[in-house]
Coordinates of C-alpha atoms in Angstrom, one line a residue:
Chain A
M773 CA -38.9 217.7 -187.9
E774 CA -39.7 214.7 -190.0
D775 CA -42.6 215.0 -192.4
L776 CA -45.8 213.4 -191.3
H777 CA -47.7 214.5 -194.4
P778 CA -46.7 215.9 -197.8
T779 CA -48.6 219.2 -197.4
Q780 CA -50.1 219.4 -193.9
K781 CA -47.8 220.5 -191.1
V782 CA -47.8 219.9 -187.4
D783 CA -49.7 222.7 -185.7
R784 CA -48.8 222.9 -182.0
S785 CA -51.5 225.5 -181.3
A786 CA -54.2 223.1 -182.7
P787 CA -56.0 220.7 -180.4
A788 CA -53.9 217.6 -179.7
I789 CA -56.9 215.5 -180.8
D790 CA -59.8 216.9 -182.8
V791 CA -62.4 214.4 -183.9
R792 CA -65.1 215.6 -186.3
Q793 CA -68.3 213.7 -187.2
L794 CA -66.7 210.3 -186.7
H795 CA -68.7 207.3 -187.8
K796 CA -67.6 203.7 -187.5
S797 CA -69.6 200.6 -188.5
Y798 CA -68.9 196.9 -188.4
G799 CA -71.1 195.7 -191.3
D800 CA -74.6 196.8 -190.4
H801 CA -73.8 197.6 -186.8
E802 CA -72.9 201.2 -186.2
V803 CA -70.6 201.6 -183.2
L804 CA -69.9 205.3 -183.5
K805 CA -72.7 207.6 -184.7
G806 CA -71.1 210.9 -185.4
I807 CA -68.7 211.8 -182.7
D808 CA -67.3 215.4 -182.2
F809 CA -64.6 215.3 -179.6
S810 CA -61.5 217.1 -178.8
V811 CA -58.5 217.1 -176.4
E812 CA -56.6 220.3 -175.9
K813 CA -52.8 220.3 -175.4
G814 CA -51.9 219.4 -171.8
Q815 CA -55.5 218.3 -171.0
V816 CA -56.5 215.1 -169.3
V817 CA -59.8 213.8 -170.8
C818 CA -61.5 210.8 -169.3
V819 CA -64.1 208.9 -171.3
I820 CA -66.6 206.8 -169.3
G821 CA -69.7 204.8 -170.3
P822 CA -71.2 201.3 -170.3
S823 CA -69.5 198.5 -172.2
G824 CA -70.4 198.5 -175.9
S825 CA -70.9 202.3 -175.8
G826 CA -68.0 202.8 -178.3
K827 CA -65.5 204.5 -176.0
S828 CA -62.7 202.1 -176.7
T829 CA -63.4 202.2 -180.5
L830 CA -63.2 206.0 -180.4
L831 CA -59.8 205.8 -178.6
R832 CA -58.5 203.2 -181.0
C833 CA -59.6 205.3 -184.0
V834 CA -57.3 208.1 -182.8
N835 CA -54.2 206.2 -183.8
R836 CA -56.2 204.3 -186.5
L837 CA -55.9 200.8 -184.9
E838 CA -59.5 201.0 -186.1
E839 CA -60.3 202.3 -189.5
P840 CA -63.0 205.0 -189.3
S841 CA -65.9 204.6 -191.7
S842 CA -66.3 208.4 -192.2
G843 CA -65.4 211.6 -190.6
Q844 CA -62.1 213.3 -189.7
I845 CA -59.5 212.9 -187.0
L846 CA -56.9 215.6 -186.6
V847 CA -53.9 214.9 -184.4
E848 CA -52.0 218.2 -183.8
G849 CA -53.6 219.6 -187.0
I850 CA -52.7 216.6 -189.2
D851 CA -55.6 214.6 -190.7
I852 CA -54.8 211.0 -190.0
T853 CA -57.7 209.7 -192.1
D854 CA -55.9 211.2 -195.2
P855 CA -54.2 208.3 -197.1
D856 CA -51.1 210.5 -197.6
T857 CA -50.4 210.8 -193.9
E858 CA -47.3 208.9 -192.7
L859 CA -49.3 206.8 -190.2
D860 CA -46.3 205.1 -188.6
K861 CA -44.7 208.5 -187.8
V862 CA -47.9 209.8 -186.3
R863 CA -48.3 206.7 -184.2
S864 CA -44.8 207.1 -182.9
R865 CA -45.9 210.4 -181.4
V866 CA -49.0 209.0 -179.8
G867 CA -48.3 206.6 -176.9
M868 CA -50.9 203.9 -176.3
V869 CA -51.5 201.7 -173.2
F870 CA -53.7 198.7 -173.6
Q871 CA -56.1 196.9 -171.2
Q872 CA -54.1 193.7 -171.7
F873 CA -50.7 195.4 -171.4
N874 CA -49.5 193.7 -174.7
L875 CA -45.8 193.6 -173.6
F876 CA -43.7 191.5 -175.9
P877 CA -43.3 188.3 -173.9
H878 CA -40.1 187.1 -175.8
M879 CA -38.1 190.1 -174.9
T880 CA -36.7 191.5 -171.6
V881 CA -38.3 194.6 -170.1
L882 CA -35.4 196.7 -171.3
R883 CA -35.7 195.3 -174.9
N884 CA -39.4 196.0 -174.8
L885 CA -38.6 199.6 -174.2
T886 CA -35.7 200.0 -176.7
I887 CA -36.8 198.1 -179.8
A888 CA -39.2 200.8 -181.2
Q889 CA -36.8 203.6 -180.2
Q890 CA -34.0 202.0 -182.2
R891 CA -36.2 200.9 -185.2
V892 CA -38.5 203.9 -185.4
K893 CA -36.7 206.8 -183.8
K894 CA -33.3 205.5 -185.1
R895 CA -31.7 206.0 -181.8
G896 CA -28.4 204.2 -181.0
R897 CA -28.5 201.4 -178.5
A898 CA -26.8 203.2 -175.7
E899 CA -29.1 206.2 -176.0
A900 CA -32.2 204.0 -176.3
E901 CA -31.2 202.1 -173.1
K902 CA -30.5 205.3 -171.2
I903 CA -33.9 206.7 -172.0
A904 CA -35.5 203.3 -171.2
R905 CA -33.9 203.2 -167.8
E906 CA -35.0 206.8 -167.0
N907 CA -38.6 205.8 -167.8
L908 CA -38.4 202.6 -165.9
A909 CA -37.2 204.6 -162.9
K910 CA -40.2 207.0 -163.4
V911 CA -42.7 204.1 -163.0
G912 CA -40.7 202.6 -160.1
L913 CA -39.4 199.5 -161.8
A914 CA -35.7 200.4 -162.3
D915 CA -34.7 197.0 -160.9
K916 CA -36.8 195.0 -163.4
E917 CA -35.0 195.8 -166.6
G918 CA -33.6 192.2 -167.1
A919 CA -36.9 190.5 -166.2
Y920 CA -39.3 188.9 -168.8
P921 CA -42.9 190.2 -168.7
G922 CA -44.2 186.8 -167.7
H923 CA -42.4 187.1 -164.4
L924 CA -44.0 190.4 -163.5
S925 CA -47.4 191.1 -161.8
G926 CA -50.1 192.6 -163.9
G927 CA -49.6 196.0 -162.2
Q928 CA -45.9 195.9 -162.9
Q929 CA -46.5 194.8 -166.5
Q930 CA -48.8 197.8 -167.0
R931 CA -46.3 200.2 -165.6
V932 CA -43.7 198.7 -168.0
A933 CA -46.2 199.3 -170.8
I934 CA -46.5 202.9 -169.8
A935 CA -42.7 203.3 -169.7
R936 CA -42.5 201.7 -173.1
A937 CA -44.9 204.2 -174.6
L938 CA -43.1 207.1 -172.8
S939 CA -39.7 206.0 -174.2
M940 CA -40.9 207.2 -177.6
D941 CA -41.3 210.8 -176.2
P942 CA -44.9 210.9 -177.3
D943 CA -46.8 214.2 -177.5
M944 CA -49.9 212.6 -176.0
M945 CA -50.9 209.3 -174.4
L946 CA -54.0 207.1 -175.0
F947 CA -55.1 204.8 -172.2
D948 CA -57.6 202.0 -173.1
E949 CA -59.0 200.8 -169.7
P950 CA -55.5 200.5 -168.3
T951 CA -56.6 199.1 -164.9
S952 CA -59.6 196.9 -165.9
A953 CA -57.5 193.7 -166.2
L954 CA -55.8 194.2 -162.8
D955 CA -56.4 192.7 -159.4
P956 CA -57.8 195.5 -157.1
E957 CA -54.7 195.8 -155.0
L958 CA -52.5 196.5 -158.0
V959 CA -54.7 199.3 -159.5
G960 CA -53.3 202.0 -157.1
D961 CA -49.7 201.8 -158.4
V962 CA -50.8 202.2 -162.0
L963 CA -53.1 205.1 -161.2
D964 CA -50.3 206.8 -159.2
V965 CA -48.0 206.6 -162.3
M966 CA -50.8 208.1 -164.5
R967 CA -51.4 210.8 -161.9
K968 CA -47.8 211.8 -161.9
L969 CA -47.8 211.8 -165.7
A970 CA -50.8 214.1 -165.8
E971 CA -49.1 216.4 -163.3
S972 CA -46.0 216.6 -165.6
G973 CA -48.3 218.2 -168.2
M974 CA -48.8 215.2 -170.5
T975 CA -51.8 215.3 -172.8
M976 CA -53.9 212.2 -172.0
M977 CA -57.1 210.6 -173.2
V978 CA -58.2 207.9 -170.8
V979 CA -61.0 205.4 -171.3
T980 CA -61.7 204.2 -167.7
H981 CA -64.0 202.9 -165.1
E982 CA -62.1 204.6 -162.3
M983 CA -64.4 207.4 -161.3
G984 CA -62.1 208.6 -158.5
F985 CA -59.2 209.1 -161.0
A986 CA -61.5 210.9 -163.4
R987 CA -62.7 213.2 -160.7
E988 CA -59.3 214.0 -159.2
V989 CA -57.1 214.1 -162.3
G990 CA -59.3 214.7 -165.3
D991 CA -59.8 218.2 -166.7
K992 CA -62.8 217.0 -168.7
L993 CA -65.2 214.1 -168.4
V994 CA -67.0 212.6 -171.4
F995 CA -69.9 210.2 -171.0
M996 CA -70.7 207.9 -174.0
D997 CA -73.6 205.6 -174.6
G998 CA -74.9 203.9 -177.7
G999 CA -72.2 205.3 -180.0
V1000 CA -72.8 209.0 -179.1
I1001 CA -71.4 211.5 -176.6
V1002 CA -74.3 212.0 -174.2
E1003 CA -72.8 214.5 -171.9
E1004 CA -69.4 216.2 -171.3
G1005 CA -68.1 218.8 -168.9
S1006 CA -65.9 219.2 -165.8
P1007 CA -65.6 215.9 -164.0
V1008 CA -67.1 217.2 -160.7
E1009 CA -70.1 218.7 -162.5
V1010 CA -70.9 215.6 -164.5
L1011 CA -70.3 213.2 -161.6
T1012 CA -72.3 215.1 -159.0
N1013 CA -74.9 216.8 -161.1
P1014 CA -75.5 214.8 -164.3
Q1015 CA -77.9 216.5 -166.6
H1016 CA -78.9 213.6 -168.8
R1017 CA -81.1 210.7 -167.7
R1018 CA -78.8 208.1 -169.2
T1019 CA -75.8 209.6 -167.4
Q1020 CA -77.8 209.6 -164.1
S1021 CA -78.7 205.9 -164.6
F1022 CA -75.2 204.9 -165.4
L1023 CA -73.6 206.7 -162.5
S1024 CA -76.2 205.4 -160.1
K1025 CA -75.0 201.9 -161.0
V1026 CA -71.2 202.5 -160.8
L1027 CA -70.9 205.0 -157.9
Chain B
M225 CA -75.2 142.3 -156.7
T226 CA -74.2 145.7 -155.4
R227 CA -72.7 148.3 -157.7
R228 CA -69.2 147.7 -156.3
Q229 CA -69.4 143.9 -156.8
R230 CA -70.7 144.4 -160.3
Q231 CA -67.7 146.7 -161.2
R232 CA -65.3 144.1 -159.7
A233 CA -66.8 141.3 -161.7
I234 CA -66.5 143.3 -165.0
R235 CA -62.9 144.0 -164.2
M236 CA -62.2 140.3 -163.6
V237 CA -63.8 139.4 -166.9
L238 CA -61.6 141.9 -168.8
Y239 CA -58.4 140.6 -167.1
A240 CA -59.5 137.0 -168.1
I241 CA -60.1 138.0 -171.7
F242 CA -56.7 139.6 -171.9
L243 CA -54.9 136.7 -170.3
A244 CA -56.6 134.2 -172.7
L245 CA -55.5 136.3 -175.7
V246 CA -51.9 136.4 -174.6
V247 CA -51.7 132.7 -173.8
G248 CA -53.5 131.8 -177.1
L249 CA -51.0 133.9 -179.0
L250 CA -48.0 132.2 -177.3
F251 CA -49.3 128.8 -178.3
L252 CA -50.6 129.6 -181.8
V253 CA -47.6 131.5 -183.1
D254 CA -44.7 129.5 -184.6
W255 CA -41.9 131.2 -182.5
E256 CA -39.2 129.2 -184.2
S257 CA -40.3 130.5 -187.6
V258 CA -40.7 134.1 -186.3
T259 CA -37.2 134.1 -184.9
R260 CA -35.7 132.6 -188.1
N261 CA -37.4 135.1 -190.4
F262 CA -37.5 138.3 -188.4
F263 CA -34.6 138.1 -185.9
M264 CA -31.7 136.2 -187.6
T265 CA -28.8 137.2 -185.5
E266 CA -26.1 136.8 -188.1
A267 CA -28.0 139.1 -190.4
F268 CA -27.7 142.0 -187.9
T269 CA -24.0 141.5 -187.4
G270 CA -23.4 141.0 -191.2
T271 CA -25.3 144.1 -192.4
W272 CA -25.0 146.7 -189.8
Q273 CA -22.3 148.7 -191.6
D274 CA -24.5 149.1 -194.7
M275 CA -27.7 149.6 -192.7
V276 CA -26.4 152.1 -190.2
L277 CA -23.5 153.9 -191.8
T278 CA -25.0 154.1 -195.3
A279 CA -28.8 153.6 -195.2
A280 CA -29.6 155.3 -191.8
K281 CA -27.3 158.1 -192.6
N282 CA -28.9 158.7 -196.0
T283 CA -32.4 158.6 -194.4
I284 CA -31.4 161.3 -192.0
L285 CA -29.7 163.4 -194.7
Y286 CA -32.7 163.2 -197.0
T287 CA -35.0 164.1 -194.1
I288 CA -33.0 167.2 -193.2
A289 CA -32.7 168.3 -196.8
A290 CA -36.4 167.9 -197.5
F291 CA -37.3 169.6 -194.1
V292 CA -35.0 172.6 -194.7
G293 CA -36.3 173.0 -198.3
G294 CA -39.9 172.5 -197.2
F295 CA -39.5 175.1 -194.4
V296 CA -38.2 177.8 -196.7
L297 CA -41.0 177.0 -199.1
A298 CA -43.6 177.1 -196.3
M299 CA -42.3 180.6 -195.2
I300 CA -42.7 181.9 -198.7
L301 CA -46.2 180.4 -199.0
V302 CA -47.2 181.9 -195.6
L303 CA -45.9 185.4 -196.6
M304 CA -47.9 185.0 -199.9
K305 CA -51.0 184.1 -197.9
L306 CA -50.6 187.4 -195.9
A307 CA -49.9 189.5 -199.1
P308 CA -52.1 192.5 -199.7
V309 CA -52.5 191.5 -203.3
A310 CA -55.1 188.8 -203.8
P311 CA -53.5 186.8 -206.7
F312 CA -50.6 185.9 -204.4
R313 CA -53.0 184.6 -201.8
W314 CA -54.9 182.5 -204.5
V315 CA -51.7 180.9 -205.7
A316 CA -50.6 180.0 -202.1
T317 CA -53.9 178.6 -201.2
G318 CA -54.2 176.6 -204.4
Y319 CA -50.7 175.2 -203.9
I320 CA -51.4 174.2 -200.3
E321 CA -54.7 172.5 -201.2
L322 CA -53.2 170.7 -204.2
F323 CA -50.2 169.3 -202.4
R324 CA -52.0 168.4 -199.2
G325 CA -54.6 166.6 -201.3
L326 CA -52.1 164.4 -203.3
P327 CA -50.5 161.2 -201.9
A328 CA -46.7 161.8 -201.5
L329 CA -46.0 158.7 -203.6
V330 CA -47.8 160.2 -206.6
V331 CA -45.8 163.4 -206.3
I332 CA -42.6 161.4 -206.1
L333 CA -43.5 159.4 -209.2
F334 CA -44.4 162.7 -211.0
M335 CA -41.1 164.3 -210.1
G336 CA -39.0 161.2 -210.7
F337 CA -40.5 159.9 -214.0
G338 CA -43.2 162.4 -215.2
V339 CA -41.1 165.6 -215.2
P340 CA -38.1 164.1 -217.2
I341 CA -40.6 162.7 -219.8
A342 CA -42.3 166.1 -220.1
F343 CA -39.2 168.2 -220.2
G344 CA -36.9 166.3 -222.5
G345 CA -35.0 164.5 -219.8
W346 CA -34.6 167.5 -217.5
R347 CA -34.9 166.9 -213.8
P348 CA -34.0 168.9 -210.7
P349 CA -30.3 169.0 -209.8
G350 CA -29.0 166.0 -207.9
G351 CA -30.2 163.3 -210.4
I352 CA -32.9 160.9 -209.3
I353 CA -32.3 161.7 -205.6
G354 CA -32.8 165.4 -206.3
S355 CA -36.1 164.6 -208.0
G356 CA -37.3 162.5 -205.0
L357 CA -36.2 165.1 -202.5
T358 CA -37.8 167.9 -204.5
A359 CA -41.1 166.0 -204.4
L360 CA -40.9 165.5 -200.6
M361 CA -40.0 169.1 -200.2
L362 CA -43.0 170.3 -202.2
V363 CA -45.4 168.1 -200.1
A364 CA -43.8 169.0 -196.8
G365 CA -43.8 172.8 -197.7
A366 CA -47.6 172.6 -198.1
Y367 CA -48.2 171.0 -194.6
M368 CA -45.6 173.3 -192.9
A369 CA -47.2 176.4 -194.4
E370 CA -50.5 175.5 -192.7
T371 CA -48.7 174.9 -189.5
L372 CA -46.9 178.2 -189.7
R373 CA -50.2 180.0 -190.5
A374 CA -51.8 178.5 -187.4
G375 CA -48.8 179.6 -185.4
I376 CA -49.0 183.2 -186.6
E377 CA -52.8 183.2 -185.9
A378 CA -52.1 182.0 -182.4
V379 CA -50.1 185.1 -181.5
P380 CA -52.6 187.5 -179.8
K381 CA -53.7 190.4 -182.0
G382 CA -52.7 192.8 -179.2
Q383 CA -49.0 192.0 -180.0
S384 CA -49.1 193.5 -183.5
E385 CA -51.4 196.3 -182.3
A386 CA -48.8 197.2 -179.6
A387 CA -46.0 197.2 -182.2
R388 CA -47.9 199.3 -184.7
S389 CA -49.0 201.7 -182.0
L390 CA -45.2 202.3 -181.3
G391 CA -44.8 203.3 -185.0
M392 CA -43.2 200.0 -186.1
N393 CA -44.1 199.2 -189.7
G394 CA -45.7 196.0 -191.0
V395 CA -42.4 194.3 -191.9
W396 CA -40.7 195.0 -188.5
T397 CA -43.9 194.0 -186.7
M398 CA -44.0 190.6 -188.5
S399 CA -40.2 189.9 -188.3
S400 CA -39.4 190.9 -184.7
I401 CA -42.7 190.7 -182.8
V402 CA -45.1 188.2 -184.5
M403 CA -42.7 185.7 -186.2
P404 CA -40.5 184.9 -183.2
Q405 CA -43.5 184.1 -181.1
A406 CA -45.2 182.1 -183.8
L407 CA -42.0 180.0 -184.4
R408 CA -41.9 179.2 -180.7
I409 CA -45.5 178.0 -180.8
V410 CA -44.9 175.8 -183.9
V411 CA -41.8 174.0 -182.7
P412 CA -43.7 171.0 -181.4
P413 CA -46.0 170.6 -184.5
L414 CA -43.0 171.2 -186.8
T415 CA -41.1 168.4 -185.0
N416 CA -44.1 166.1 -185.7
E417 CA -43.8 167.1 -189.4
L418 CA -40.1 166.1 -189.2
V419 CA -41.1 162.7 -187.9
I420 CA -43.7 162.2 -190.7
L421 CA -41.1 163.4 -193.3
L422 CA -38.6 160.9 -192.0
K423 CA -41.0 158.1 -192.5
D424 CA -42.0 159.4 -195.9
T425 CA -38.4 159.2 -197.1
S426 CA -39.1 155.4 -197.3
L427 CA -41.3 156.1 -200.3
L428 CA -38.2 157.2 -202.2
F429 CA -37.4 153.5 -202.7
V430 CA -39.7 153.4 -205.8
L431 CA -37.2 155.6 -207.7
G432 CA -34.4 153.0 -207.5
F433 CA -31.1 154.4 -206.1
A434 CA -27.5 153.4 -206.6
A435 CA -26.1 151.3 -203.7
N436 CA -24.4 154.2 -201.8
Q437 CA -27.5 156.4 -202.2
K438 CA -30.0 153.9 -200.7
E439 CA -32.0 154.9 -197.6
L440 CA -33.2 152.5 -195.0
T441 CA -36.2 150.9 -196.7
S442 CA -34.6 150.3 -200.1
M443 CA -31.5 148.9 -198.4
A444 CA -33.6 146.6 -196.3
R445 CA -35.4 145.4 -199.3
D446 CA -32.1 144.6 -201.0
F447 CA -31.0 142.5 -198.0
M448 CA -34.2 140.5 -198.2
V449 CA -32.9 139.0 -201.5
S450 CA -29.1 139.2 -201.1
G451 CA -26.5 139.1 -198.4
P452 CA -26.4 137.2 -195.1
S453 CA -30.2 137.7 -194.4
A454 CA -31.4 136.7 -197.8
G455 CA -34.7 134.9 -197.9
T456 CA -35.7 136.3 -194.5
A457 CA -37.4 139.5 -193.4
T458 CA -34.7 140.3 -190.8
S459 CA -33.4 143.3 -192.7
L460 CA -36.9 144.8 -192.4
T461 CA -36.9 144.3 -188.7
F462 CA -33.5 146.0 -188.6
A463 CA -34.8 148.9 -190.6
A464 CA -37.9 149.2 -188.4
L465 CA -35.7 149.3 -185.2
L466 CA -33.5 152.0 -186.7
Y467 CA -36.6 154.1 -187.7
L468 CA -37.9 153.7 -184.1
A469 CA -34.5 154.7 -182.7
I470 CA -34.8 158.0 -184.4
T471 CA -38.6 158.7 -184.2
L472 CA -39.3 157.7 -180.6
P473 CA -36.9 160.2 -179.1
L474 CA -38.4 162.9 -181.3
T475 CA -42.0 162.1 -180.4
Q476 CA -41.0 162.1 -176.7
L477 CA -39.3 165.4 -177.2
V478 CA -42.5 166.8 -178.7
S479 CA -44.7 165.7 -175.8
W480 CA -42.1 167.1 -173.3
M481 CA -42.1 170.5 -175.2
E482 CA -45.9 170.5 -175.3
R483 CA -46.1 169.9 -171.5
K484 CA -43.6 172.7 -170.9
Q485 CA -45.6 175.1 -173.1
K486 CA -48.8 174.2 -171.3
R487 CA -47.1 175.0 -168.0
S488 CA -45.6 178.3 -169.1
R489 CA -49.0 179.5 -170.3

């Protein structure tokens, strides 16, 4: 296995994601105020909360698209806040799906799925295309490999984005409000793909507003507000019997 | 008067003013003199080989040379502006501000006459033309660098985030995700730069070229004092028409591309 860090080694028995006392500030504004959070291997953890609660920032810190101000983030036992960590290699093992899809508009769907495989994973073109086609089939878009992203619906684009992330054979997937930019009738297809992925045993961290998905698919539900984790537990428990007043008030508005 | 009648009256007055101006012009202008000085037919037929095959060709060649050189320079400047080490950014910013702030003519005179004086007769390769083209390139590079920077900034941040999240490094992200999209965005403004550069090649006439090196403006100026159109300004009209024959299609192309981009967004 390639080296992700000169001294630290991947520990497959460690939690997939282990966040310790994470703080993040923009200037004087503190967005994350000491987060302790973990995702076990194979677990699906959903993070909910009002906008501005810091849930997307937390998720983006996990592959360091945001630079943490202080604290530790361990991904499979490797501290990604350590400057010696080979960040690009860690990122290639952590799939990410964005609210705005972020497909590369100047490339075909197939090329979107193969470019990072070839550059980062050093796979040959034929192998990369074979893996890409398998993943396109998984998300039900095998017939769209020659299309450009601009010609696909939002739901199709998001499924392509999921297939793109899966083509890197990630150990875990991060979802940043994957259905928030979609028309209501397109949400179901994307959630179906995510549900199948969860059933296949994928480790997932999902920032979402889809309470139904969180209840049915999630192993753990985390409620964030004001930069702290207010409450966490089994989804059914948190959703039906919230202990904290802030959780109760948030759920009464969205359910 | 009702509102509608008032509007109609205003419109009639505007038409009347326009008509009066046109008629006045027709009567006031000495058309015979205009034709003789600006549109002498023999002059067109007598000079077209020099004007088109030499001068217009040179204008186009000089434009392309300065554009290609300026584009390469602009790319280097933009990469310097994105460099993680601050002094590179300072140099690039200083360069861009300096050359956007100077008149192109001053830079041409500096390169053509100032540099050889300062460096014991040394000048850029290509003699006096090389000097002039280097000057145009230095100026065009500064403008194009700003255009490229704007193009790169117009690519949504999510594009590079997606590439980085797949494990692609900064160089791959820039070269295969951000740059291709930025270049597509800057094709219309870069074509505008090309038109401006084409017109700026006329400034090179101050350097004084050999006959076969002359571009449109210097050639036209020669034909004002010699040849079949001597003593008239017909050669300037000819040059003007040739400039328009090149620039008008280009500016039309730019508006077509801009309309197309707006539709595809």
